[in-house]
Coordinates of N, CA and C (backbone and C1' of nucleotides) in Angstrom, one line a residue:
Chain K
X1 N 33.2 -7.1 13.9 CA 32.3 -7.7 13.0 C 31.9 -6.8 11.9
X2 N 31.6 -7.4 10.7 CA 31.3 -6.6 9.5 C 29.9 -6.9 9.0
X3 N 29.3 -5.8 8.6 CA 27.9 -6.0 8.0 C 28.1 -6.7 6.7
X4 N 27.2 -7.6 6.4 CA 27.2 -8.3 5.1 C 27.1 -7.3 4.0
X5 N 27.9 -7.4 3.0 CA 27.9 -6.4 1.9 C 26.7 -6.7 0.9
X6 N 26.5 -5.7 0.1 CA 25.4 -5.8 -0.9 C 25.5 -7.0 -1.8
X7 N 26.8 -7.4 -2.1 CA 27.0 -8.5 -3.0 C 26.5 -9.9 -2.4
X8 N 26.6 -9.9 -1.1 CA 26.1 -11.2 -0.4 C 24.7 -11.5 -0.8
X9 N 23.9 -10.5 -1.0 CA 22.4 -10.8 -1.2 C 22.1 -11.0 -2.6
X10 N 23.1 -10.9 -3.5 CA 22.7 -11.0 -4.9 C 22.7 -12.5 -5.4
X11 N 23.0 -13.4 -4.5 CA 22.9 -14.8 -4.8 C 21.6 -15.2 -5.4
X12 N 21.7 -15.9 -6.6 CA 20.5 -16.2 -7.3 C 19.8 -17.5 -6.7
X13 N 20.6 -18.3 -6.1 CA 20.1 -19.5 -5.5 C 19.6 -19.2 -4.1
X14 N 18.3 -19.0 -4.0 CA 17.7 -18.6 -2.7 C 17.9 -19.6 -1.6
X15 N 18.0 -20.9 -2.0 CA 18.3 -21.9 -1.0 C 19.7 -21.8 -0.4
X16 N 20.6 -21.6 -1.3 CA 22.0 -21.4 -0.8 C 22.1 -20.2 0.2
X17 N 21.4 -19.1 -0.1 CA 21.4 -18.0 0.7 C 20.7 -18.2 2.0
X18 N 19.6 -19.0 2.0 CA 18.9 -19.3 3.2 C 19.9 -20.1 4.2
X19 N 20.7 -21.0 3.6 CA 21.7 -21.7 4.4 C 22.8 -20.7 4.9
X20 N 23.2 -19.8 4.0 CA 24.3 -18.9 4.3 C 23.9 -18.0 5.4
X21 N 22.6 -17.7 5.6 CA 22.2 -16.8 6.6 C 22.3 -17.4 8.0
X22 N 22.3 -18.7 8.1 CA 22.3 -19.4 9.4 C 23.7 -19.0 10.0
X23 N 23.6 -18.6 11.3 CA 24.8 -18.3 12.0 C 25.2 -16.8 11.9
X24 N 24.5 -16.1 11.0 CA 24.7 -14.6 10.9 C 24.0 -13.9 12.1
X25 N 24.4 -12.7 12.3 CA 23.8 -11.9 13.4 C 22.8 -10.9 12.9
X26 N 21.6 -10.9 13.3 CA 20.6 -9.9 12.9 C 20.5 -8.9 14.0
X27 N 20.6 -7.6 13.7 CA 20.5 -6.6 14.7 C 19.4 -5.5 14.3
X28 N 18.8 -4.9 15.3 CA 18.0 -3.8 15.0 C 18.3 -2.7 16.1
X29 N 18.2 -1.5 15.6 CA 18.4 -0.3 16.5 C 17.1 0.5 16.4
X30 N 16.2 0.3 17.4 CA 14.9 1.0 17.4 C 14.7 1.7 18.7
X31 N 14.3 3.0 18.6 CA 14.2 3.8 19.8 C 15.5 3.9 20.6
X32 N 16.6 3.8 19.9 CA 17.9 3.9 20.6 C 18.2 2.6 21.4
X33 N 17.5 1.6 21.2 CA 17.8 0.3 21.9 C 18.3 -0.7 20.9
X34 N 19.5 -1.2 21.2 CA 20.1 -2.2 20.3 C 19.7 -3.7 20.8
X35 N 19.2 -4.4 19.8 CA 18.9 -5.8 20.1 C 19.4 -6.6 18.9
X36 N 19.7 -7.9 19.2 CA 20.2 -8.7 18.1 C 20.4 -10.2 18.5
X37 N 20.5 -11.0 17.5 CA 20.7 -12.4 17.8 C 21.3 -13.2 16.6
X38 N 21.6 -14.4 16.8 CA 22.1 -15.3 15.8 C 21.0 -16.0 15.1
X39 N 21.0 -15.9 13.8 CA 19.9 -16.6 13.0 C 20.1 -18.1 13.0
X40 N 19.1 -18.8 13.4 CA 19.3 -20.3 13.5 C 18.2 -21.0 12.7
X41 N 17.3 -20.3 12.1 CA 16.3 -20.9 11.3 C 15.8 -20.0 10.2
X42 N 15.8 -20.6 9.0 CA 15.3 -19.8 7.9 C 14.4 -20.6 7.0
X43 N 13.7 -19.9 6.1 CA 13.0 -20.6 5.1 C 13.0 -19.9 3.8
X44 N 13.2 -20.6 2.7 CA 13.4 -20.0 1.4 C 12.0 -19.8 0.7
X45 N 11.8 -18.7 0.1 CA 10.6 -18.5 -0.7 C 11.0 -18.1 -2.1
X46 N 10.7 -19.0 -3.0 CA 11.3 -19.0 -4.3 C 10.4 -18.2 -5.3
X47 N 10.2 -17.0 -5.1 CA 9.5 -16.1 -6.0 C 8.3 -16.6 -6.7
X48 N 8.3 -16.5 -8.0 CA 7.1 -16.8 -8.8 C 6.7 -18.2 -8.9
X49 N 7.7 -19.1 -8.5 CA 7.3 -20.6 -8.6 C 6.9 -21.2 -7.3
X50 N 6.9 -20.3 -6.2 CA 6.6 -20.8 -4.9 C 5.1 -20.5 -4.6
X51 N 4.3 -21.5 -4.5 CA 2.9 -21.2 -4.3 C 2.6 -20.4 -3.0
X52 N 3.5 -20.6 -2.0 CA 3.3 -19.9 -0.7 C 3.8 -18.5 -0.7
X53 N 4.6 -18.1 -1.8 CA 5.1 -16.8 -1.8 C 4.1 -15.8 -2.3
X54 N 4.2 -14.6 -1.8 CA 3.3 -13.5 -2.2 C 3.5 -13.1 -3.6
X55 N 4.6 -13.5 -4.2 CA 5.0 -13.1 -5.5 C 4.7 -14.3 -6.5
X56 N 4.0 -15.3 -6.0 CA 3.7 -16.5 -6.8 C 3.0 -16.1 -8.1
X57 N 3.5 -16.7 -9.2 CA 2.8 -16.4 -10.5 C 3.2 -15.0 -11.0
X58 N 4.2 -14.4 -10.4 CA 4.6 -13.0 -10.9 C 3.7 -11.9 -10.4
X59 N 3.0 -12.1 -9.3 CA 2.1 -11.1 -8.8 C 3.0 -9.9 -8.3
X60 N 2.6 -8.7 -8.8 CA 3.4 -7.5 -8.5 C 2.4 -6.5 -8.0
X61 N 2.5 -6.2 -6.7 CA 1.6 -5.2 -6.1 C 2.3 -4.3 -5.2
X62 N 1.6 -3.4 -4.6 CA 2.2 -2.4 -3.7 C 3.0 -3.1 -2.6
X63 N 2.4 -4.2 -2.1 CA 3.1 -4.9 -1.0 C 4.3 -5.7 -1.5
X64 N 4.1 -6.4 -2.6 CA 5.2 -7.3 -3.0 C 6.3 -6.7 -3.8
X65 N 6.1 -5.4 -4.2 CA 7.1 -4.8 -5.1 C 8.5 -4.8 -4.5
X66 N 8.6 -4.7 -3.2 CA 10.0 -4.7 -2.6 C 10.8 -6.0 -2.9
X67 N 10.0 -7.1 -3.1 CA 10.7 -8.3 -3.4 C 11.3 -8.3 -4.8
X68 N 10.8 -7.5 -5.6 CA 11.4 -7.4 -7.0 C 12.6 -6.5 -7.1
X69 N 12.9 -5.8 -6.0 CA 14.1 -5.0 -5.9 C 15.4 -6.0 -5.9
X70 N 16.5 -5.4 -6.1 CA 17.8 -6.2 -5.9 C 17.9 -6.6 -4.5
X71 N 18.6 -7.7 -4.2 CA 18.7 -8.3 -2.9 C 19.3 -7.3 -1.9
X72 N 19.0 -7.6 -0.6 CA 19.6 -6.8 0.5 C 18.6 -5.9 1.2
X73 N 17.3 -6.0 0.8 CA 16.3 -5.2 1.5 C 15.5 -6.1 2.5
X74 N 14.9 -5.4 3.4 CA 14.0 -6.1 4.3 C 12.6 -6.1 3.7
X75 N 11.9 -7.2 3.9 CA 10.5 -7.3 3.5 C 9.7 -7.7 4.8
X76 N 8.9 -6.8 5.3 CA 8.2 -7.0 6.5 C 6.7 -6.9 6.2
X77 N 5.9 -7.9 6.7 CA 4.5 -7.7 6.5 C 3.7 -8.3 7.7
X78 N 2.5 -7.9 7.8 CA 1.7 -8.3 8.9 C 0.8 -9.5 8.6
X79 N 0.9 -10.5 9.5 CA 0.2 -11.7 9.3 C -0.9 -11.9 10.4
X80 N -2.0 -12.3 10.0 CA -3.1 -12.6 11.0 C -3.5 -11.3 11.7
X81 N -3.1 -10.1 11.2 CA -3.4 -8.9 11.8 C -2.7 -8.7 13.1
X82 N -1.8 -9.6 13.5 CA -1.1 -9.5 14.8 C 0.5 -9.6 14.6
X83 N 0.9 -10.5 13.8 CA 2.3 -10.8 13.8 C 3.0 -10.2 12.6
X84 N 4.2 -9.6 12.8 CA 5.0 -9.1 11.8 C 6.0 -10.2 11.4
X85 N 6.2 -10.4 10.1 CA 7.1 -11.4 9.7 C 8.2 -10.7 8.9
X86 N 9.5 -11.1 9.2 CA 10.6 -10.5 8.6 C 11.3 -11.4 7.6
X87 N 11.5 -10.8 6.4 CA 12.1 -11.5 5.3 C 13.3 -10.7 4.8
X88 N 14.3 -11.5 4.2 CA 15.4 -10.9 3.5 C 15.2 -11.0 2.0
X89 N 15.1 -9.9 1.3 CA 15.0 -10.0 -0.1 C 16.3 -10.4 -0.7
X90 N 16.3 -11.3 -1.7 CA 17.5 -11.8 -2.3 C 17.5 -11.8 -3.8
X91 N 18.6 -12.1 -4.4 CA 18.8 -12.2 -5.8 C 18.7 -10.8 -6.5
X92 N 18.9 -10.8 -7.8 CA 18.9 -9.5 -8.5 C 17.6 -8.9 -8.7
X93 N 17.5 -7.7 -9.3 CA 16.3 -7.1 -9.5 C 15.4 -7.9 -10.4
X94 N 14.1 -7.8 -10.2 CA 13.1 -8.5 -10.9 C 13.0 -10.0 -10.6
X95 N 13.8 -10.5 -9.6 CA 13.6 -11.8 -9.2 C 13.2 -11.8 -7.7
X96 N 11.9 -12.0 -7.5 CA 11.3 -11.8 -6.2 C 11.5 -12.9 -5.2
X97 N 12.8 -13.3 -5.0 CA 13.1 -14.4 -4.0 C 13.3 -13.7 -2.6
X98 N 13.0 -14.5 -1.6 CA 13.1 -13.9 -0.3 C 13.4 -15.1 0.7
X99 N 14.0 -14.7 1.8 CA 14.3 -15.7 2.9 C 13.6 -15.3 4.2
X100 N 12.7 -16.1 4.7 CA 12.0 -15.8 5.9 C 12.8 -16.2 7.1
X101 N 13.1 -15.2 8.0 CA 13.8 -15.5 9.2 C 12.8 -16.1 10.3
X102 N 13.0 -17.3 10.6 CA 12.0 -18.0 11.5 C 12.5 -18.1 12.9
X103 N 13.8 -18.0 13.2 CA 14.2 -18.1 14.5 C 15.6 -17.5 14.8
X104 N 15.8 -16.8 15.9 CA 17.2 -16.3 16.2 C 17.5 -16.7 17.7
X105 N 18.8 -16.8 18.0 CA 19.2 -17.0 19.3 C 19.6 -15.7 19.9
X106 N 19.0 -15.2 21.0 CA 19.3 -13.9 21.6 C 20.7 -13.7 21.9
X107 N 21.3 -12.6 21.6 CA 22.7 -12.3 21.9 C 22.8 -10.9 22.6
X108 N 22.2 -9.9 22.0 CA 22.3 -8.5 22.5 C 21.0 -8.0 22.9
X109 N 21.0 -7.2 24.0 CA 19.8 -6.5 24.4 C 18.7 -7.5 25.0
X110 N 19.1 -8.4 25.7 CA 18.2 -9.4 26.2 C 17.1 -8.8 27.1
X111 N 17.5 -7.9 27.9 CA 16.4 -7.2 28.8 C 15.4 -6.5 28.0
X112 N 15.9 -5.8 26.9 CA 14.9 -5.1 26.1 C 14.0 -6.1 25.4
X113 N 14.5 -7.2 25.0 CA 13.6 -8.2 24.3 C 12.6 -8.8 25.2
X114 N 13.0 -9.0 26.5 CA 12.1 -9.6 27.5 C 11.0 -8.6 27.7
X115 N 11.3 -7.3 27.8 CA 10.3 -6.3 28.1 C 9.3 -6.2 26.9
X116 N 9.9 -6.2 25.7 CA 9.0 -6.1 24.5 C 8.1 -7.3 24.4
X117 N 8.5 -8.5 24.9 CA 7.8 -9.7 24.8 C 6.9 -9.9 26.1
X118 N 7.1 -8.9 27.0 CA 6.3 -9.0 28.2 C 6.6 -10.3 29.0
X119 N 7.9 -10.7 29.0 CA 8.3 -11.9 29.7 C 9.4 -11.5 30.8
X120 N 9.4 -12.4 31.8 CA 10.3 -12.1 32.9 C 11.6 -12.8 32.8
X121 N 11.6 -14.0 32.3 CA 12.8 -14.8 32.2 C 13.0 -15.3 30.8
X122 N 14.3 -15.6 30.5 CA 14.7 -16.1 29.2 C 14.0 -17.5 29.0
X123 N 13.3 -17.6 27.9 CA 12.8 -18.9 27.5 C 13.0 -19.0 26.0
X124 N 13.1 -20.2 25.5 CA 13.4 -20.4 24.1 C 12.4 -19.7 23.2
X125 N 11.1 -19.6 23.7 CA 10.1 -19.0 22.8 C 10.2 -17.5 22.8
X126 N 11.2 -16.9 23.4 CA 11.4 -15.5 23.3 C 11.6 -15.1 21.9
X127 N 12.4 -15.8 21.2 CA 12.6 -15.4 19.8 C 12.5 -16.6 18.8
X128 N 11.8 -17.7 19.2 CA 11.6 -18.8 18.3 C 10.3 -18.7 17.6
X129 N 10.4 -18.5 16.3 CA 9.2 -18.3 15.5 C 9.2 -16.9 14.9
X130 N 8.8 -16.7 13.7 CA 8.9 -15.5 13.0 C 8.2 -14.3 13.6
X131 N 7.0 -14.6 14.1 CA 6.3 -13.5 14.8 C 6.9 -13.1 16.1
X132 N 7.4 -14.1 16.8 CA 8.0 -13.8 18.1 C 9.3 -13.0 18.0
X133 N 10.1 -13.4 17.1 CA 11.4 -12.7 17.0 C 11.2 -11.3 16.5
X134 N 10.2 -11.1 15.6 CA 9.9 -9.7 15.1 C 9.5 -8.8 16.3
X135 N 8.8 -9.4 17.2 CA 8.3 -8.6 18.3 C 9.5 -8.3 19.3
X136 N 10.3 -9.3 19.5 CA 11.5 -9.1 20.3 C 12.5 -8.1 19.8
X137 N 12.6 -8.0 18.5 CA 13.5 -7.1 17.8 C 12.8 -5.8 17.4
X138 N 11.6 -5.6 17.8 CA 10.8 -4.4 17.4 C 10.7 -4.2 15.9
X139 N 10.6 -5.3 15.2 CA 10.5 -5.2 13.7 C 9.0 -5.1 13.4
X140 N 8.7 -4.0 12.7 CA 7.3 -3.8 12.2 C 7.4 -3.2 10.8
X141 N 6.2 -2.8 10.3 CA 6.2 -2.3 8.9 C 7.1 -1.0 8.7
X142 N 7.4 -0.4 9.8 CA 8.3 0.8 9.6 C 9.6 0.4 9.1
X143 N 10.0 -0.9 9.2 CA 11.3 -1.3 8.8 C 11.2 -2.0 7.4
X144 N 10.0 -2.0 6.8 CA 9.9 -2.6 5.5 C 10.7 -1.8 4.4
X145 N 11.4 -2.6 3.6 CA 12.1 -2.0 2.5 C 13.4 -1.3 2.9
X146 N 13.9 -1.6 4.1 CA 15.1 -0.9 4.5 C 16.4 -1.7 4.0
X147 N 17.4 -1.0 3.7 CA 18.7 -1.6 3.4 C 19.2 -2.4 4.6
X148 N 19.7 -3.6 4.3 CA 20.2 -4.4 5.5 C 21.6 -4.1 5.8
X149 N 22.2 -3.0 5.4 CA 23.5 -2.6 5.8 C 23.3 -1.1 6.4
X150 N 22.1 -0.8 6.7 CA 21.8 0.6 7.2 C 22.1 0.7 8.7
X151 N 21.4 1.7 9.3 CA 21.6 2.0 10.7 C 20.4 1.6 11.6
X152 N 19.4 1.1 11.0 CA 18.2 0.7 11.8 C 18.1 -0.8 11.9
X153 N 18.4 -1.5 10.8 CA 18.4 -3.0 10.8 C 19.5 -3.5 9.9
X154 N 20.2 -4.5 10.4 CA 21.3 -5.0 9.6 C 21.7 -6.4 10.0
X155 N 22.5 -7.0 9.2 CA 23.0 -8.4 9.4 C 24.5 -8.4 9.4
X156 N 25.1 -9.0 10.4 CA 26.6 -9.0 10.4 C 27.1 -10.5 10.3
X157 N 28.3 -10.6 9.8 CA 28.9 -11.9 9.7 C 29.7 -12.1 11.0
X158 N 29.2 -13.1 11.8 CA 29.8 -13.3 13.1 C 30.9 -14.3 13.0
X159 N 31.2 -14.8 11.9 CA 32.3 -15.8 11.7 C 31.8 -17.2 12.0
X160 N 30.6 -17.4 12.4 CA 30.1 -18.7 12.7 C 29.9 -19.5 11.3
X161 N 30.4 -20.7 11.3 CA 30.2 -21.5 10.1 C 29.7 -22.8 10.5
X162 N 28.5 -23.2 10.0 CA 28.0 -24.5 10.4 C 28.4 -25.5 9.3
X163 N 28.7 -26.7 9.8 CA 29.0 -27.8 8.9 C 27.7 -28.3 8.3
X164 N 27.7 -28.9 7.2 CA 26.5 -29.4 6.5 C 25.7 -30.4 7.5
X165 N 26.5 -31.2 8.2 CA 25.8 -32.1 9.1 C 25.1 -31.4 10.3
X166 N 25.4 -30.1 10.5 CA 24.8 -29.4 11.7 C 23.5 -28.7 11.2
X167 N 23.3 -28.7 9.9 CA 22.1 -28.1 9.4 C 21.1 -29.1 8.9
X168 N 19.9 -28.9 9.4 CA 18.8 -29.8 8.9 C 18.0 -29.1 7.8
X169 N 17.8 -29.8 6.7 CA 17.0 -29.3 5.6 C 15.7 -30.1 5.6
X170 N 14.6 -29.4 5.6 CA 13.3 -30.1 5.7 C 12.4 -29.7 4.6
X171 N 11.8 -30.7 4.0 CA 10.9 -30.4 2.9 C 9.6 -29.7 3.4
X172 N 9.1 -28.9 2.5 CA 7.9 -28.2 2.9 C 6.7 -29.2 2.8
X173 N 5.7 -28.9 3.5 CA 4.5 -29.7 3.5 C 3.4 -29.0 2.8
X174 N 2.4 -29.7 2.3 CA 1.3 -29.1 1.8 C 1.4 -28.5 0.4
X175 N 2.5 -28.8 -0.3 CA 2.6 -28.4 -1.7 C 2.0 -29.4 -2.6
X176 N 1.8 -29.1 -3.8 CA 1.1 -30.0 -4.8 C 2.0 -31.2 -5.0
X177 N 1.3 -32.4 -5.0 CA 2.1 -33.7 -5.2 C 2.7 -33.8 -6.5
X178 N 2.2 -33.1 -7.5 CA 2.7 -33.3 -8.9 C 3.9 -32.3 -9.1
X179 N 4.0 -31.4 -8.2 CA 5.1 -30.4 -8.4 C 6.4 -30.9 -8.0
X180 N 7.4 -30.7 -8.9 CA 8.7 -31.2 -8.7 C 9.4 -30.5 -7.4
X181 N 8.9 -29.3 -7.2 CA 9.5 -28.6 -6.0 C 9.0 -29.1 -4.7
X182 N 8.0 -29.9 -4.7 CA 7.5 -30.4 -3.4 C 8.5 -31.2 -2.7
X183 N 9.5 -31.8 -3.4 CA 10.5 -32.7 -2.7 C 11.7 -31.9 -2.2
X184 N 11.8 -30.6 -2.6 CA 12.9 -29.8 -2.2 C 12.8 -29.3 -0.8
X185 N 13.9 -29.4 0.0 CA 13.9 -28.9 1.3 C 14.1 -27.4 1.3
X186 N 13.1 -26.7 1.7 CA 13.2 -25.2 1.7 C 13.3 -24.6 3.1
X187 N 13.2 -25.4 4.1 CA 13.3 -24.9 5.4 C 14.6 -25.4 6.1
X188 N 15.4 -24.5 6.6 CA 16.7 -24.9 7.2 C 16.8 -24.4 8.6
X189 N 17.4 -25.3 9.4 CA 17.6 -24.8 10.8 C 18.9 -25.5 11.4
X190 N 19.4 -25.0 12.5 CA 20.5 -25.5 13.1 C 20.1 -26.6 14.1
X191 N 20.6 -27.8 13.8 CA 20.1 -29.0 14.6 C 20.4 -28.8 16.1
X192 N 19.4 -29.1 16.9 CA 19.6 -29.1 18.4 C 19.5 -27.7 19.0
X193 N 19.3 -26.7 18.2 CA 19.2 -25.3 18.8 C 17.8 -25.1 19.4
X194 N 17.8 -24.5 20.6 CA 16.5 -24.4 21.3 C 15.7 -23.3 20.7
X195 N 16.3 -22.4 19.9 CA 15.5 -21.3 19.3 C 14.9 -21.5 17.9
X196 N 14.9 -22.8 17.6 CA 14.2 -23.2 16.4 C 12.7 -23.3 16.7
X197 N 11.9 -22.7 15.8 CA 10.5 -22.7 16.2 C 9.8 -24.1 16.2
X198 N 10.1 -24.9 15.2 CA 9.5 -26.2 15.2 C 10.6 -27.2 14.8
X199 N 11.0 -28.0 15.8 CA 12.1 -29.0 15.6 C 11.8 -29.9 14.4
X200 N 10.5 -30.3 14.3 CA 10.2 -31.2 13.2 C 9.2 -30.5 12.2
X201 N 9.0 -31.2 11.2 CA 8.2 -30.7 10.1 C 9.1 -30.1 9.0
Chain Z
dT1 P -14.9 4.3 -1.4 O5' -15.6 2.8 -1.3 C5' -16.9 2.7 -1.8 C4' -17.3 1.2 -1.7 C3' -17.2 0.6 -0.3 O3' -18.4 0.0 0.0 C1' -16.1 -0.7 -1.9
dT2 P -18.8 -0.6 1.4 O5' -18.6 -2.1 1.2 C5' -19.3 -2.7 0.1 C4' -18.9 -4.2 0.1 C3' -18.8 -4.9 1.4 O3' -19.4 -6.1 1.3 C1' -16.8 -5.2 0.2
dC3 P -19.6 -7.1 2.7 O5' -18.6 -8.2 2.3 C5' -18.7 -8.9 1.0 C4' -17.7 -10.0 0.9 C3' -17.5 -10.8 2.2 O3' -17.4 -12.2 1.9 C1' -15.4 -9.8 1.6
dT4 P -17.3 -13.2 3.1 O5' -15.9 -13.9 2.8 C5' -15.5 -14.1 1.5 C4' -14.0 -14.4 1.4 C3' -13.6 -15.4 2.6 O3' -12.7 -16.4 2.1 C1' -12.3 -13.4 2.6
dC5 P -12.5 -17.7 2.9 O5' -10.9 -17.5 3.3 C5' -10.0 -17.3 2.3 C4' -8.7 -16.8 2.9 C3' -8.3 -17.7 4.1 O3' -6.9 -17.8 4.2 C1' -8.4 -15.4 4.7
dG6 P -6.2 -19.2 4.3 O5' -4.7 -18.8 4.4 C5' -4.1 -18.1 3.4 C4' -3.1 -17.1 4.0 C3' -2.2 -17.7 5.0 O3' -0.9 -17.0 4.9 C1' -3.4 -15.9 6.0
dA7 P 0.2 -17.6 4.0 O5' 1.4 -17.9 4.9 C5' 1.7 -19.2 5.4 C4' 3.0 -19.2 6.2 C3' 3.0 -18.2 7.3 O3' 3.9 -18.7 8.3 C1' 4.6 -17.6 5.7
dT8 P 3.2 -19.5 9.5 O5' 2.5 -18.3 10.3 C5' 3.2 -17.2 10.8 C4' 2.9 -16.9 12.2 C3' 3.5 -17.9 13.2 O3' 4.3 -17.2 14.2 C1' 1.2 -17.4 13.7
dT9 P 5.0 -18.0 15.4 O5' 4.2 -17.6 16.6 C5' 3.8 -16.3 16.8 C4' 2.8 -16.1 17.9 C3' 3.2 -16.8 19.2 O3' 3.0 -15.9 20.3 C1' 1.0 -17.3 18.5
dG10 P 3.7 -16.2 21.7 O5' 2.4 -16.2 22.6 C5' 1.6 -15.1 22.5 C4' 0.2 -15.4 23.1 C3' 0.3 -16.0 24.5 O3' -0.7 -15.5 25.3 C1' -0.8 -17.5 23.1
dT11 P -0.6 -15.7 26.9 O5' -2.1 -16.2 27.2 C5' -3.2 -15.8 26.3 C4' -4.3 -16.8 26.3 C3' -4.4 -17.4 27.7 O3' -5.8 -17.5 28.0 C1' -4.3 -19.1 26.0
dC12 P -6.2 -17.9 29.6 O5' -7.5 -18.8 29.4 C5' -8.3 -18.7 28.3 C4' -8.9 -20.0 27.9 C3' -9.2 -20.9 29.1 O3' -10.5 -21.5 28.9 C1' -7.8 -22.1 27.6
dT13 P -11.1 -22.4 30.2 O5' -11.1 -23.8 29.6 C5' -11.6 -24.0 28.2 C4' -11.4 -25.5 27.9 C3' -11.8 -26.5 29.0 O3' -12.5 -27.5 28.4 C1' -9.6 -26.9 28.2
Chain L
dG1 P -1.2 -33.8 21.1 O5' -2.5 -32.9 21.0 C5' -3.7 -33.7 21.2 C4' -4.9 -32.7 21.1 C3' -5.1 -32.0 19.8 O3' -6.4 -31.9 19.5 C1' -4.9 -30.4 21.6
dA2 P -7.0 -31.6 18.1 O5' -7.9 -30.3 18.4 C5' -8.7 -30.3 19.6 C4' -9.3 -29.0 19.8 C3' -9.6 -28.1 18.6 O3' -10.9 -27.5 18.8 C1' -8.1 -26.9 20.0
dC3 P -11.5 -26.7 17.6 O5' -11.2 -25.2 18.1 C5' -11.6 -24.8 19.4 C4' -11.2 -23.3 19.6 C3' -11.5 -22.4 18.4 O3' -11.9 -21.2 18.8 C1' -9.2 -22.3 18.9
dA4 P -13.1 -20.4 18.1 O5' -13.0 -19.0 18.8 C5' -12.6 -18.9 20.2 C4' -11.6 -17.8 20.4 C3' -11.9 -16.5 19.6 O3' -11.6 -15.4 20.4 C1' -9.7 -17.3 19.1
dA5 P -12.1 -13.9 20.0 O5' -10.7 -13.2 19.7 C5' -9.7 -13.3 20.7 C4' -8.4 -12.6 20.2 C3' -8.7 -11.3 19.4 O3' -7.8 -10.3 19.7 C1' -7.5 -12.9 18.1
dT6 P -8.2 -8.8 19.5 O5' -7.7 -8.5 18.1 C5' -6.3 -8.6 17.8 C4' -6.1 -8.3 16.3 C3' -7.0 -7.2 15.7 O3' -6.3 -6.4 14.8 C1' -7.3 -9.2 14.5
dC7 P -6.8 -4.8 14.7 O5' -6.2 -4.4 13.3 C5' -4.9 -4.7 12.9 C4' -4.9 -4.9 11.4 C3' -5.8 -4.1 10.7 O3' -5.2 -3.7 9.4 C1' -6.2 -6.3 10.1
dG8 P -4.6 -2.3 9.2 O5' -3.8 -2.5 7.9 C5' -2.7 -3.4 7.9 C4' -2.8 -4.3 6.6 C3' -3.2 -3.5 5.4 O3' -2.5 -4.1 4.3 C1' -4.6 -5.3 5.7
dA9 P -2.0 -3.2 3.1 O5' -1.7 -4.4 2.0 C5' -1.0 -5.5 2.4 C4' -1.4 -6.7 1.6 C3' -1.5 -6.5 0.1 O3' -1.1 -7.6 -0.5 C1' -3.6 -7.2 1.0
dG10 P -0.8 -7.6 -2.0 O5' -2.1 -8.4 -2.6 C5' -2.3 -9.7 -2.2 C4' -3.6 -10.2 -2.7 C3' -3.9 -9.9 -4.2 O3' -4.4 -11.1 -4.8 C1' -5.7 -9.2 -2.8
dA11 P -4.6 -11.2 -6.3 O5' -6.2 -11.5 -6.4 C5' -6.8 -12.4 -5.6 C4' -8.3 -12.3 -5.6 C3' -8.8 -12.0 -7.0 O3' -10.0 -12.8 -7.2 C1' -9.6 -10.4 -5.6
dA12 P -10.6 -12.9 -8.7 O5' -12.1 -12.5 -8.4 C5' -12.7 -12.9 -7.1 C4' -13.9 -12.0 -6.8 C3' -14.8 -11.7 -8.1 O3' -16.2 -11.8 -7.7 C1' -14.1 -9.7 -7.0
dA13 P -17.3 -11.7 -8.8 O5' -18.1 -10.4 -8.5 C5' -18.3 -9.9 -7.2 C4' -18.8 -8.5 -7.3 C3' -19.5 -8.1 -8.5 O3' -20.7 -7.4 -8.2 C1' -17.8 -6.6 -8.2

DNA sequence: TTCTCGATTGTCT
DNA sequence: GACAATCGAGAAA
């Protein structure tokens, strides 16, 4: 298996890349323990025009600056003081697009993930949901801004290719009714996969 | 410096 | 189904 190259992340169409990441393998090597899984759910955050994005309106701060880097970096941040959320920075420099990884299917290091999650048996919610998968893979702020072809966290091409009819594209909710982007489906997941955080919505 | 609230999840009713 | 947990970024002063 090969790590995805720098060029993979330079895609300017963040929605295309969100789809392209489905079926790829996300790995982390933390404390000498290797864990990883297949990405089955993503959500695109379209930089300055996405009201939900931290970079909305061109906001540039200490936290969001990593999104303005050229694609291929990780963007990790803490939500609700408890959950770490993992994003893939995409597109060229000065375009703060990112893809939130919302769900993975466990493949490697299952026992380690169970321990980190304080669970005894495999259940879909082990890695379903952005906060849950981050904990299972030991992703926290220490991994913010890392290259995604490095030695601590990386994404490989597993060779899995989903057909268009196997991927569900769901419009976001709660965006302004007058906004053209409200009708665009920015959340993608593999149909029928148990490790998708929210089957509907 | 202070105050508010979020790209969520787990637990209790 | 409802709600509490928990902390740092961002905005206001």
